[in-house]
Coordinates of C-alpha atoms and ligand atoms in Angstrom, one line a residue:
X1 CA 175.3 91.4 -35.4
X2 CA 172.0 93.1 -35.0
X3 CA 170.4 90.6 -38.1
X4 CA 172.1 87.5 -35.8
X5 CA 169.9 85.4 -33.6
X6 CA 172.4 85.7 -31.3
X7 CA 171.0 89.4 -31.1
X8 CA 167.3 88.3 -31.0
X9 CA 168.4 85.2 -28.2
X10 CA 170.0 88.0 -26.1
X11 CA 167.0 90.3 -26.3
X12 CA 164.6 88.0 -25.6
X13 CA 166.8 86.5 -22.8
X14 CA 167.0 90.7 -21.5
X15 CA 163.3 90.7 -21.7
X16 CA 162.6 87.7 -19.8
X17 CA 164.9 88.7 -17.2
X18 CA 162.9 92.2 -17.3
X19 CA 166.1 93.8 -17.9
X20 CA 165.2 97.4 -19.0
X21 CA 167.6 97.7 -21.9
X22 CA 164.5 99.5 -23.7
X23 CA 164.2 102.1 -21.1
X24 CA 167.6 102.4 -21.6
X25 CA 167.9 102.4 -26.0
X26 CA 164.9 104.6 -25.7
X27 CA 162.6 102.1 -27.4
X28 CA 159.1 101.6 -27.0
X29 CA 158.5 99.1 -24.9
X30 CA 156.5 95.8 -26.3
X31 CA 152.8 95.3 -26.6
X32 CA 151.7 93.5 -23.2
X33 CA 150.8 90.3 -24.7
X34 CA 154.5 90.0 -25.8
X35 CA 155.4 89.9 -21.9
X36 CA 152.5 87.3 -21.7
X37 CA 152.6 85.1 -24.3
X38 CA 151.1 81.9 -24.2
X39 CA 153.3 79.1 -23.0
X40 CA 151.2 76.1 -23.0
X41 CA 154.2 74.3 -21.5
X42 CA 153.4 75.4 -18.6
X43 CA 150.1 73.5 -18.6
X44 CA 152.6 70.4 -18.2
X45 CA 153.9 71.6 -14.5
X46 CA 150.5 72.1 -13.3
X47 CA 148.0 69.7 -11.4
X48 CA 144.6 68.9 -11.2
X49 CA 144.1 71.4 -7.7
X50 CA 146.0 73.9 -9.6
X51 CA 143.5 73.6 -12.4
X52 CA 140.5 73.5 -9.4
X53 CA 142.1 76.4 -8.2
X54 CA 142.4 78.2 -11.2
X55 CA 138.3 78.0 -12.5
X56 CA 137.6 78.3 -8.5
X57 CA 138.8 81.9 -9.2
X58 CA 137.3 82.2 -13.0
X59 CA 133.7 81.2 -10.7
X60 CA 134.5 83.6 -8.3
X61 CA 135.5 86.9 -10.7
X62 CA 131.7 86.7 -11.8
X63 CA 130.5 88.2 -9.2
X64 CA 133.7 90.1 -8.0
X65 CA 136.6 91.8 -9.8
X66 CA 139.4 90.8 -7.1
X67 CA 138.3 87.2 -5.3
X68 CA 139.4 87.3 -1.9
X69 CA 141.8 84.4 -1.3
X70 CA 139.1 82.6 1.2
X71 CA 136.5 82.6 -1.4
X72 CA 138.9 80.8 -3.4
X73 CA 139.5 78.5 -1.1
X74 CA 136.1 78.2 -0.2
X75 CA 134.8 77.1 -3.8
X76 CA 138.2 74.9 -5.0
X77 CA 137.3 72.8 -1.7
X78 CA 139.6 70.8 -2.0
X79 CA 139.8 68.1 -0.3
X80 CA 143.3 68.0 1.5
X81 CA 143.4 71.9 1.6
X82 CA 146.6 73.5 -0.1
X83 CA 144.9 76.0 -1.8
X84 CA 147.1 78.4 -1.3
X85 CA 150.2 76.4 -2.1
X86 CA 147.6 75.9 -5.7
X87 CA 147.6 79.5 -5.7
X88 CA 151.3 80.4 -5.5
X89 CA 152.3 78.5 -8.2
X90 CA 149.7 80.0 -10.2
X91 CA 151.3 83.1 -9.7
X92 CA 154.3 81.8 -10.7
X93 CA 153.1 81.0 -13.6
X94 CA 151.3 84.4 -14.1
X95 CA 148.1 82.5 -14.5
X96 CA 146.4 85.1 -11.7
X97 CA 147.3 88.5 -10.2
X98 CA 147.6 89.0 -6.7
X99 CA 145.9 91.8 -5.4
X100 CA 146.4 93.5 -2.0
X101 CA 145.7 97.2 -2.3
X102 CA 141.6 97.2 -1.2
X103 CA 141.5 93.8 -0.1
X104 CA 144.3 90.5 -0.4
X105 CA 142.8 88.5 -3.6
X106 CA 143.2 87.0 -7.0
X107 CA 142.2 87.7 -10.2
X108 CA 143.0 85.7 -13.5
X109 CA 145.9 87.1 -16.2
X110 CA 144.6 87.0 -20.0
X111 CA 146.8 83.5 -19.5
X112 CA 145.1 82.1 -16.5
X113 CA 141.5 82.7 -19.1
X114 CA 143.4 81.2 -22.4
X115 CA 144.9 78.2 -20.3
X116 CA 140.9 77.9 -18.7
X117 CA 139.5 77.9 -22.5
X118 CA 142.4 75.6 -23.8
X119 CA 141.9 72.5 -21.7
X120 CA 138.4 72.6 -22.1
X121 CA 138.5 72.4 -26.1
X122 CA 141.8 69.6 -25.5
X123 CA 138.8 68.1 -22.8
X124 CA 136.6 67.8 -25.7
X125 CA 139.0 66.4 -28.1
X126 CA 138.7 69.3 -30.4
X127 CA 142.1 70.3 -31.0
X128 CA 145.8 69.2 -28.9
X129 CA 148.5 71.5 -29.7
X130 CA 148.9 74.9 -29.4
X131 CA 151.9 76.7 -32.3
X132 CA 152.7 79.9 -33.0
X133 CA 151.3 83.2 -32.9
X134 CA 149.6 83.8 -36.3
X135 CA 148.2 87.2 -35.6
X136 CA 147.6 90.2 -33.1
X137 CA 144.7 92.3 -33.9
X138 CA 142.8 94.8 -32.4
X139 CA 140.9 92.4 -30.1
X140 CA 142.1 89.3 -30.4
X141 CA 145.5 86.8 -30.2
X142 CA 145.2 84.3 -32.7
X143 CA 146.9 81.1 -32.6
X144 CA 147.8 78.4 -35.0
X145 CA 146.7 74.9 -33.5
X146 CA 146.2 71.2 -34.3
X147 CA 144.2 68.2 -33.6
X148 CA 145.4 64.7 -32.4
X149 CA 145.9 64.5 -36.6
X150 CA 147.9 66.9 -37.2
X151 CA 145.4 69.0 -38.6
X152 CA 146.1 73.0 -38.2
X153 CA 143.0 75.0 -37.2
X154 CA 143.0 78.7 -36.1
X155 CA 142.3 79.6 -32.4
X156 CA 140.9 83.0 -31.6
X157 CA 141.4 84.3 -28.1
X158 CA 139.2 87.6 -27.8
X159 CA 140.3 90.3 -25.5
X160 CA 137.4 92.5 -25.4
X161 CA 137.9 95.7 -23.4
X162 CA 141.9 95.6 -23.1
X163 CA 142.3 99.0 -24.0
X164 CA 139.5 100.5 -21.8
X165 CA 139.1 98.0 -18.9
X166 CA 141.6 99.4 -16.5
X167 CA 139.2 102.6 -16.5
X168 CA 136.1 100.8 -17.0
X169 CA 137.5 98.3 -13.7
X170 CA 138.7 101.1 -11.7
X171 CA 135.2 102.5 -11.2
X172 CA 134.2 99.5 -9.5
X173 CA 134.2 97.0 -7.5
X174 CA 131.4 95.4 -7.9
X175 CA 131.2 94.0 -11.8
X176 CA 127.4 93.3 -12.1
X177 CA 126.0 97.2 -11.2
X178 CA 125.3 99.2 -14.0
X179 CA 126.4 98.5 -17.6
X180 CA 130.1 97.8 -16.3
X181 CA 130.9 93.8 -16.8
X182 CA 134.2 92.2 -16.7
X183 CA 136.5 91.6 -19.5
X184 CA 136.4 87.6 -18.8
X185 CA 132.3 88.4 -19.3
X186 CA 132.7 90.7 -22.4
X187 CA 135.2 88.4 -24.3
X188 CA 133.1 85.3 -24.2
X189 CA 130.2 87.7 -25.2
X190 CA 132.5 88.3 -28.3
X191 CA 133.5 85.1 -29.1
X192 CA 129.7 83.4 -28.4
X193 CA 129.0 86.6 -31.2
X194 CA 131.5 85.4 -33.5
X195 CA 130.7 82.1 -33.5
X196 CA 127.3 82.2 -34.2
X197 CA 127.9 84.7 -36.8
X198 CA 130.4 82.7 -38.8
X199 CA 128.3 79.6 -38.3
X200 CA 125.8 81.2 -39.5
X201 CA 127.4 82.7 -43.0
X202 CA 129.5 79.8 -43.1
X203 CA 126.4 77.7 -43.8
X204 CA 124.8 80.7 -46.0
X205 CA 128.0 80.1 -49.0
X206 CA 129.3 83.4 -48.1
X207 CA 133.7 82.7 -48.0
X208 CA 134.8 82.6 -43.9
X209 CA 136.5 80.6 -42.2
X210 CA 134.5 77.2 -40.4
X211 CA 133.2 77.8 -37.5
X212 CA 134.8 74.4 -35.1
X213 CA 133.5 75.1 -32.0
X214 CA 134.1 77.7 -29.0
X215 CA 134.7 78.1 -25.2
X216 CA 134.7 81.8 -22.7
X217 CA 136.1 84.0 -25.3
X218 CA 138.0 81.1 -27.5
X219 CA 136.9 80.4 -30.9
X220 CA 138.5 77.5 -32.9
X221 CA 137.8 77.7 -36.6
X222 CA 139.8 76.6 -39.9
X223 CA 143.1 77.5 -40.7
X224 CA 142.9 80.0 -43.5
X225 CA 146.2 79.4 -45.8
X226 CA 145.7 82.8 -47.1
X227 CA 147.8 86.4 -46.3
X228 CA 145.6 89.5 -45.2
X229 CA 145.0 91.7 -48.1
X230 CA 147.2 94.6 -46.4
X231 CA 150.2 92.3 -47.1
X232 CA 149.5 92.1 -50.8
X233 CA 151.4 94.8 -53.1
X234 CA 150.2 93.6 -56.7
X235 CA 147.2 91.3 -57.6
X236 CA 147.2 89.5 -61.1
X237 CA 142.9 90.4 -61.4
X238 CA 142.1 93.4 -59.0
X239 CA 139.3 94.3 -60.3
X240 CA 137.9 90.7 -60.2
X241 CA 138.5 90.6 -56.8
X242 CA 137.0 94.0 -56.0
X243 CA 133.8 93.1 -58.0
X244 CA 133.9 90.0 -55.6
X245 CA 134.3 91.7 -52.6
X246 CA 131.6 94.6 -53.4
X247 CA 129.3 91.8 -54.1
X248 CA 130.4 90.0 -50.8
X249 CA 129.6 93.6 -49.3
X250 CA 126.1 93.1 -50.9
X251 CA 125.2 89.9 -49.9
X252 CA 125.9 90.6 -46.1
X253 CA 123.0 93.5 -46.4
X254 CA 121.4 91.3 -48.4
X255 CA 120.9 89.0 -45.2
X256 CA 120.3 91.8 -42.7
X257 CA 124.4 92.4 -42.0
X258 CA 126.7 95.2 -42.2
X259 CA 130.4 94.2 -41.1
X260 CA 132.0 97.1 -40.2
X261 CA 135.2 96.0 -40.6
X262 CA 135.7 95.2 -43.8
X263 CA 138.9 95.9 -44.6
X264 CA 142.2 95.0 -46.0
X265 CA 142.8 93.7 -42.7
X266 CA 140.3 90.9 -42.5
X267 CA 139.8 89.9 -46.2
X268 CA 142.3 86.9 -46.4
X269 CA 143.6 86.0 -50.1
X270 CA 145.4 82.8 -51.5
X271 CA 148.2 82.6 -53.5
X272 CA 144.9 81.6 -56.6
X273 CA 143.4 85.2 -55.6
X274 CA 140.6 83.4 -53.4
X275 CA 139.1 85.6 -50.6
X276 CA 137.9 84.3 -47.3
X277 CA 136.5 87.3 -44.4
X278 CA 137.3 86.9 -41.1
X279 CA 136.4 88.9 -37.9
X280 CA 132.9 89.6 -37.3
X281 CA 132.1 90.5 -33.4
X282 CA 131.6 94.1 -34.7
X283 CA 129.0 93.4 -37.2
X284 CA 125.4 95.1 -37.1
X285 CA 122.4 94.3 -38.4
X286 CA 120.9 96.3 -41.1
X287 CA 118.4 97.6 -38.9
X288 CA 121.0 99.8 -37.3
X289 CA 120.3 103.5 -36.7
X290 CA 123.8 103.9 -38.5
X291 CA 123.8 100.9 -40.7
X292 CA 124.1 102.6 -44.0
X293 CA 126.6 105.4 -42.7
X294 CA 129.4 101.6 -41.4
X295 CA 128.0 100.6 -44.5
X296 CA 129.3 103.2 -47.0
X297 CA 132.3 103.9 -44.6
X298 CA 133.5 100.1 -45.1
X299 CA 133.1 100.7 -48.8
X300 CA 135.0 103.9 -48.4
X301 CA 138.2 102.0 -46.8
X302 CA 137.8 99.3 -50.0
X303 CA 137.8 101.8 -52.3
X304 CA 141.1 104.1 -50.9
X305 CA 142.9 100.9 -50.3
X306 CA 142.5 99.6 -53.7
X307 CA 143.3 103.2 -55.3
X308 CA 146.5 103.7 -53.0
X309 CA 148.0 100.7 -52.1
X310 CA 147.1 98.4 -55.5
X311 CA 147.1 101.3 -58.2
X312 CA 143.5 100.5 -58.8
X313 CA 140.8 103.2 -59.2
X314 CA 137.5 101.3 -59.2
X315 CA 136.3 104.7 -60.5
X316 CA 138.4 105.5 -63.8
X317 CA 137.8 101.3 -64.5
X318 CA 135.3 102.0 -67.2
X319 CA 134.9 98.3 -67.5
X320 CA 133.9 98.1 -63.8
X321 CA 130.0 97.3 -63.8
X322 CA 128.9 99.1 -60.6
X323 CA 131.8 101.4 -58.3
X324 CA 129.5 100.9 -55.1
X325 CA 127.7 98.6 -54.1
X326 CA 123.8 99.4 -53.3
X327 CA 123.0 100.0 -49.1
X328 CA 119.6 100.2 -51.3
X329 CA 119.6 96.2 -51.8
X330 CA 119.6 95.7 -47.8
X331 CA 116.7 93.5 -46.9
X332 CA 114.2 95.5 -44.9
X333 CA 114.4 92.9 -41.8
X334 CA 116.4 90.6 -40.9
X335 CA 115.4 87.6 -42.1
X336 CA 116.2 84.4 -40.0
X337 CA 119.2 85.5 -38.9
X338 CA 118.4 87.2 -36.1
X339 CA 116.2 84.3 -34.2
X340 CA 119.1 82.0 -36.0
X341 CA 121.5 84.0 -34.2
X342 CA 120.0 84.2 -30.6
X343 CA 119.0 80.2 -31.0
X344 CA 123.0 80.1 -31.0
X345 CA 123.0 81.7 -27.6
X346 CA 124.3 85.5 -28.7
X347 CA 121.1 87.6 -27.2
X348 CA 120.1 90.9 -27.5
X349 CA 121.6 92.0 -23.4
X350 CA 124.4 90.3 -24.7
X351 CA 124.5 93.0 -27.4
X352 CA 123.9 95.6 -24.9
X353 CA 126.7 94.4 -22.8
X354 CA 129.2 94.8 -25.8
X355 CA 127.5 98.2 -26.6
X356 CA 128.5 99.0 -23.1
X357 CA 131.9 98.7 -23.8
X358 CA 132.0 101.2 -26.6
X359 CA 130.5 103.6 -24.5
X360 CA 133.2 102.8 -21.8
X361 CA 135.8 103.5 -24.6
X362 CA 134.2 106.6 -24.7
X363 CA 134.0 108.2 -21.6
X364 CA 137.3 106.8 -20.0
X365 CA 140.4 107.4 -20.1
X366 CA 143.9 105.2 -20.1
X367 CA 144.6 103.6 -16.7
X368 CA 147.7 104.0 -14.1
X369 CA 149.6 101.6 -16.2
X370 CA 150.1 99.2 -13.5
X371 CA 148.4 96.2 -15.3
X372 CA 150.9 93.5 -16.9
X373 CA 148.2 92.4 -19.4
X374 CA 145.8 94.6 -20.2
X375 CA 147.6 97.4 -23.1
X376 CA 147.8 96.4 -26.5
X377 CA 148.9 98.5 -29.6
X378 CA 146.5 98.1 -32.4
X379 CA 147.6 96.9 -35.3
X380 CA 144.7 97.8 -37.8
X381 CA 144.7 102.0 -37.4
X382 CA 143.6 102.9 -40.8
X383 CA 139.7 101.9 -41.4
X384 CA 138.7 100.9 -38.0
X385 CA 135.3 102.5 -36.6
X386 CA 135.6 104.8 -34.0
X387 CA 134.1 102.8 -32.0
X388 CA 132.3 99.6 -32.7
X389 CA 128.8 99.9 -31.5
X390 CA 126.6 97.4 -32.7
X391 CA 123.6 95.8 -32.5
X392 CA 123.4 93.1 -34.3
X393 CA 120.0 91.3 -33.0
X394 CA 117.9 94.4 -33.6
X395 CA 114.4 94.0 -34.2
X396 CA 111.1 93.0 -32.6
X397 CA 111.4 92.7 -28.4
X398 CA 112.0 89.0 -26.9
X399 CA 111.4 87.3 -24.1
X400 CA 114.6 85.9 -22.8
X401 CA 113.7 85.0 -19.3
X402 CA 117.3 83.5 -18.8
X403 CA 119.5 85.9 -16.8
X404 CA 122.9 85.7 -17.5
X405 CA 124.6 87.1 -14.5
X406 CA 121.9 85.3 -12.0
X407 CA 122.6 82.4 -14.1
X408 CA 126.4 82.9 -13.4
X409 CA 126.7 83.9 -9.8
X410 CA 124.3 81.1 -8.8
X411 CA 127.6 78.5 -8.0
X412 CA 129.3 81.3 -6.3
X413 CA 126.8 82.3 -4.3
X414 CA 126.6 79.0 -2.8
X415 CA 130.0 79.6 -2.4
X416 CA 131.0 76.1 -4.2
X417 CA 130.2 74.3 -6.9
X418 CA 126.5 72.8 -7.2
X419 CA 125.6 69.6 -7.0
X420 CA 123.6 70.3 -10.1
X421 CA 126.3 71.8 -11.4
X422 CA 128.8 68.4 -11.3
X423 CA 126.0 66.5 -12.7
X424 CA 125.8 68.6 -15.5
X425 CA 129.5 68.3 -15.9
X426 CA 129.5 64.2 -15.4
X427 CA 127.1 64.4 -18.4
X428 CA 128.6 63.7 -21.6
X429 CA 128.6 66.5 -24.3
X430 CA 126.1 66.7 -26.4
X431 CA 128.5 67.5 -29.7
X432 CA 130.7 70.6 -30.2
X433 CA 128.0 72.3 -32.6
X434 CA 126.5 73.4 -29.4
X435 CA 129.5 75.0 -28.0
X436 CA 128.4 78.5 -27.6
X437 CA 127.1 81.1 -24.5
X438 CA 124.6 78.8 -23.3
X439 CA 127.1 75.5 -22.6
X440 CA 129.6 77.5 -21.1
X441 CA 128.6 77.5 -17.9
X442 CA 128.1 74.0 -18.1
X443 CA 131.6 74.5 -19.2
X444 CA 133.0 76.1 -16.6
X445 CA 131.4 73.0 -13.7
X446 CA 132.9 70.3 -16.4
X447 CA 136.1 72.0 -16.4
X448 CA 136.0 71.7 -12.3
X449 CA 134.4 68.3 -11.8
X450 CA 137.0 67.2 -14.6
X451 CA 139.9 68.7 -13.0
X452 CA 138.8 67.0 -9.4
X453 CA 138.5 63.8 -11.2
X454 CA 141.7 64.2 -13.4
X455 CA 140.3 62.8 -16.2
X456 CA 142.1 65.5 -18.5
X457 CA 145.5 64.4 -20.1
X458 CA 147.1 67.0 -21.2
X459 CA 148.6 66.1 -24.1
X460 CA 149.0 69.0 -25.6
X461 CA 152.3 69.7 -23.3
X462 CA 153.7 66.1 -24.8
X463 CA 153.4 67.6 -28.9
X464 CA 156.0 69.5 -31.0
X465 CA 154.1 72.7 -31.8
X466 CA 152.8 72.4 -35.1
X467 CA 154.8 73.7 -38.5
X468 CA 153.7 77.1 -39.7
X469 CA 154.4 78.9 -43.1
X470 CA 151.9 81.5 -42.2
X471 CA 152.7 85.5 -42.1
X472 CA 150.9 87.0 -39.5
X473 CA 149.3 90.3 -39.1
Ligands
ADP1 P1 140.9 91.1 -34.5 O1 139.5 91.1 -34.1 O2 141.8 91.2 -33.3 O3 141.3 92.0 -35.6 P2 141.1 89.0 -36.5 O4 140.0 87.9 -36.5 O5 141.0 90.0 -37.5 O6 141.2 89.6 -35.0 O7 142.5 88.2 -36.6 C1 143.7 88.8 -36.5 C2 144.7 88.2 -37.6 O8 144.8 86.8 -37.4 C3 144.2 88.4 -39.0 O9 144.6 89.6 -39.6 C4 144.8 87.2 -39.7 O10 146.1 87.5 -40.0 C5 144.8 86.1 -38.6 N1 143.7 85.2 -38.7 C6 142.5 85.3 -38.1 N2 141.7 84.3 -38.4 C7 142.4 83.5 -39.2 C8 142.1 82.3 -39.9 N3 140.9 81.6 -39.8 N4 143.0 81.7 -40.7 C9 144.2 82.3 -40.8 N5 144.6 83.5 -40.2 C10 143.7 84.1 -39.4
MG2 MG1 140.7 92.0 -37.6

């Protein structure tokens, strides 16, 4: 009976019901974003004020973490009123939290900031359909997706600071003062990262995925039809493909980059023994005070996972032309990369802000435990950094006059949405290789002018999810 789906039905039917048969079988309860996975059928019951409603609180969490239900109001405008009628079903749909300890407000659940990201990419045509969960990792949910075609991509929905935001939050109010920033802030910082880093390898040869396009902490990129090497017990040519992935290693110093993360978790593999790397919001640059040590600790992971989990001792393969590859080969500075990078949109106090985070993780502890959303087991605990500090966009000082969070409150300080603003969003876009930090606020006015004049159809509610084979992690 247990191996039945009858089983599986009733559980899932128990958890949905919140019955605490768990509590009571002593189990551990599930990861949070098994309470809150991603129903994109839900996008099908909601309007176009519900959508206003919705990014009128995403506008209003940049400048505080709990948006008080008038400020809400006060930025959806809408124009027959009902905003709180928007906001209830919402609620219902766990796409915000209601808050009433300090003050009565709303904040957005990770849902409320995947559903945000979603439209926008089905706005732009990118992709329509939203399958099946194709991985949980440390600091991500990633999704199997299609276009109008049919054709599967992977979306990447970054959680940064889901272990340590309660703490981080709880400090304060206020999300702009001091290094603390909001997770909404901190996962497009990480996916605007990504994306410019996987553009940018992607069109230096190196074997990642394609980089589509991105939107807040969403990155759409190919579909990888290819198992993580931790699922792999045997290869036919291991030391071919360590040889491969030592000179991978090399390459990335080579261009200024150390991944940190290089492990059996994010090196995909084919069934032909073809490697692809994925995951790169930790990476540094070579100019890192610690580069060399993440350096020779990724090589470390390599090394033990190949001798315990493959049988293969790169060490007592006398055939093997180098064990290690050389930290010596690193190119002294960065190259292009760097000015490559920040071009993209990824700039050096957006580093600082995800350095921030690690120091968060550092000096705070786990929350009360009341959040619905925010605690996630990890599922990569052998090789990971202790914590991922990084800096990838080291090197000489720049002038970046553009100020992010002035940048960001300046709709919400009006207290609406700018007229400059809704032209911006009436423009057409300019192509989705643009799609990174610098569009998104542009985003973020399209996805509000384009919710007010409903010109989004969802279709993505109207399509069978798309067919996946794929093992996730
Ligand atoms: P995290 O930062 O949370 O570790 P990853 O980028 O490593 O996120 O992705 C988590 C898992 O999702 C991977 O282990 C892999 O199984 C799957 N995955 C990620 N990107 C792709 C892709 N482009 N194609 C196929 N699977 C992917
Ligand atoms: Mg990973």
């Amino acid at each position: 009976f247990r191996s039945s789906r009858l089983y599986v039905c009733l559980l899932l039917i128990l958890e949905e019901l919140r019955f605490p048969w768990r509590t009571l079988c002593h189990l551990p309860q599930p990861t949070a974003s098994y309470l809150m996975k991603l129903d994109v059928n839900v996008l099908r019951y909601l309007g176009k004020d519900d959508f206003r409603v919705l990014t009128a609180v995403e506008m209003g969490q940049k400048n505080h973490e709990i948006v008080p239900s008038s400020l809400v109001d006060t930025i959806a405008s809408l124009k027959h009123g009902g905003t709180h009628k928007c906001l209830k079903e919402l609620l219902r749909h766990k796409l915000v939290h209601h808050e009433s300890k300090k003050y009565d407000g709303y904040r957005l659940t990770n849902m409320g900031y995947d559903f945000l990201a979603i439209k926008t990419l089905t706005a732009r045509g990118v992709m329509s359909s939203v399958g099946r969960k194709i991985g949980v990792g440390k600091e991500a949910d990633v999704y199997e997706v299609a276009d109008d075609e049919g054709n599967r991509m992977c979306l990447k929905l970054h959680r940064l600071g889901r272990t340590s935001f309660r703490a981080v939050k709880s400090k304060r109010d206020y999300l702009r003062q001091g290094s603390h920033y909001s997770w909404l802030y901190l996962s497009r910082l990480s996916a605007v990262k990504e994306f410019a880093f996987m553009r940018a390898l992607q069109t230096r040869g190196l074997p990642v995925p394609e980089a589509i396009d991105q939107n807040r902490h969403a990155v759409l990129m190919s579909l990888v039809d290819a198992f993580p090497l931790v699922q792999i017990k045997e290869l036919a040519s291991p030391a071919r493909i360590y040889t491969q992935l030592i000179d991978l290693m090399e390459r990335l110093a080579q261009m200024g980059l150390v991944h940190c993360d290089f492990n059996e978790f994010n090196i995909l593999i084919n069934e032909e023994e073809e490697i692809t790397l994925i995951d790169f919001p930790q990476m540094v640059s070579t100019n890192h005070a610690n580069a060399e040590e993440l350096f020779e600790r990724d090589v470390d992971c390599l090394i033990r996972f190949f001798s315990k989990k493959l049988g293969y001792v790169p060490s007592l393969d006398s055939a093997l032309k180098r064990v290690r590859p050389n930290f010596q080969l690193a190119s002294p500075s960065a190259g292009d990369l760097d000015s490559e990078l920040r071009a993209s949109g990824f700039k050096r106090e957006h580093q600082a802000a995800l350095d921030s985070v690690a120091e968060d993780d550092s000096d705070s502890e786990a929350g009360s435990g009341e959040e619905e959303e925010e605690e996630e087991s990890s599922s990569e605990p052998e090789c990971e950094p202790e914590a991922s500090s990084s800096s990838g966009s080291d090197g000489e000082e720049e002038e970046d006059s553009e100020e992010e969070a002035s940048e960001e409150e300046a709709d919400t300080k009006a207290g609406r949405a700018s007229p400059a603003a809704v032209a911006a969003a009436e423009k057409p876009r300019e192509g989705v290789a643009e799609a990174s930090g610098k569009d998104s606020d542009n985003d973020d006015a399209a996805s509000l002018s384009t919710v007010a004049t409903g010109i989004l159809s969802m279709r993505i509610s109207g399509r069978p999810t798309p067919a996946v084979s794929l093992v996730g992690g």
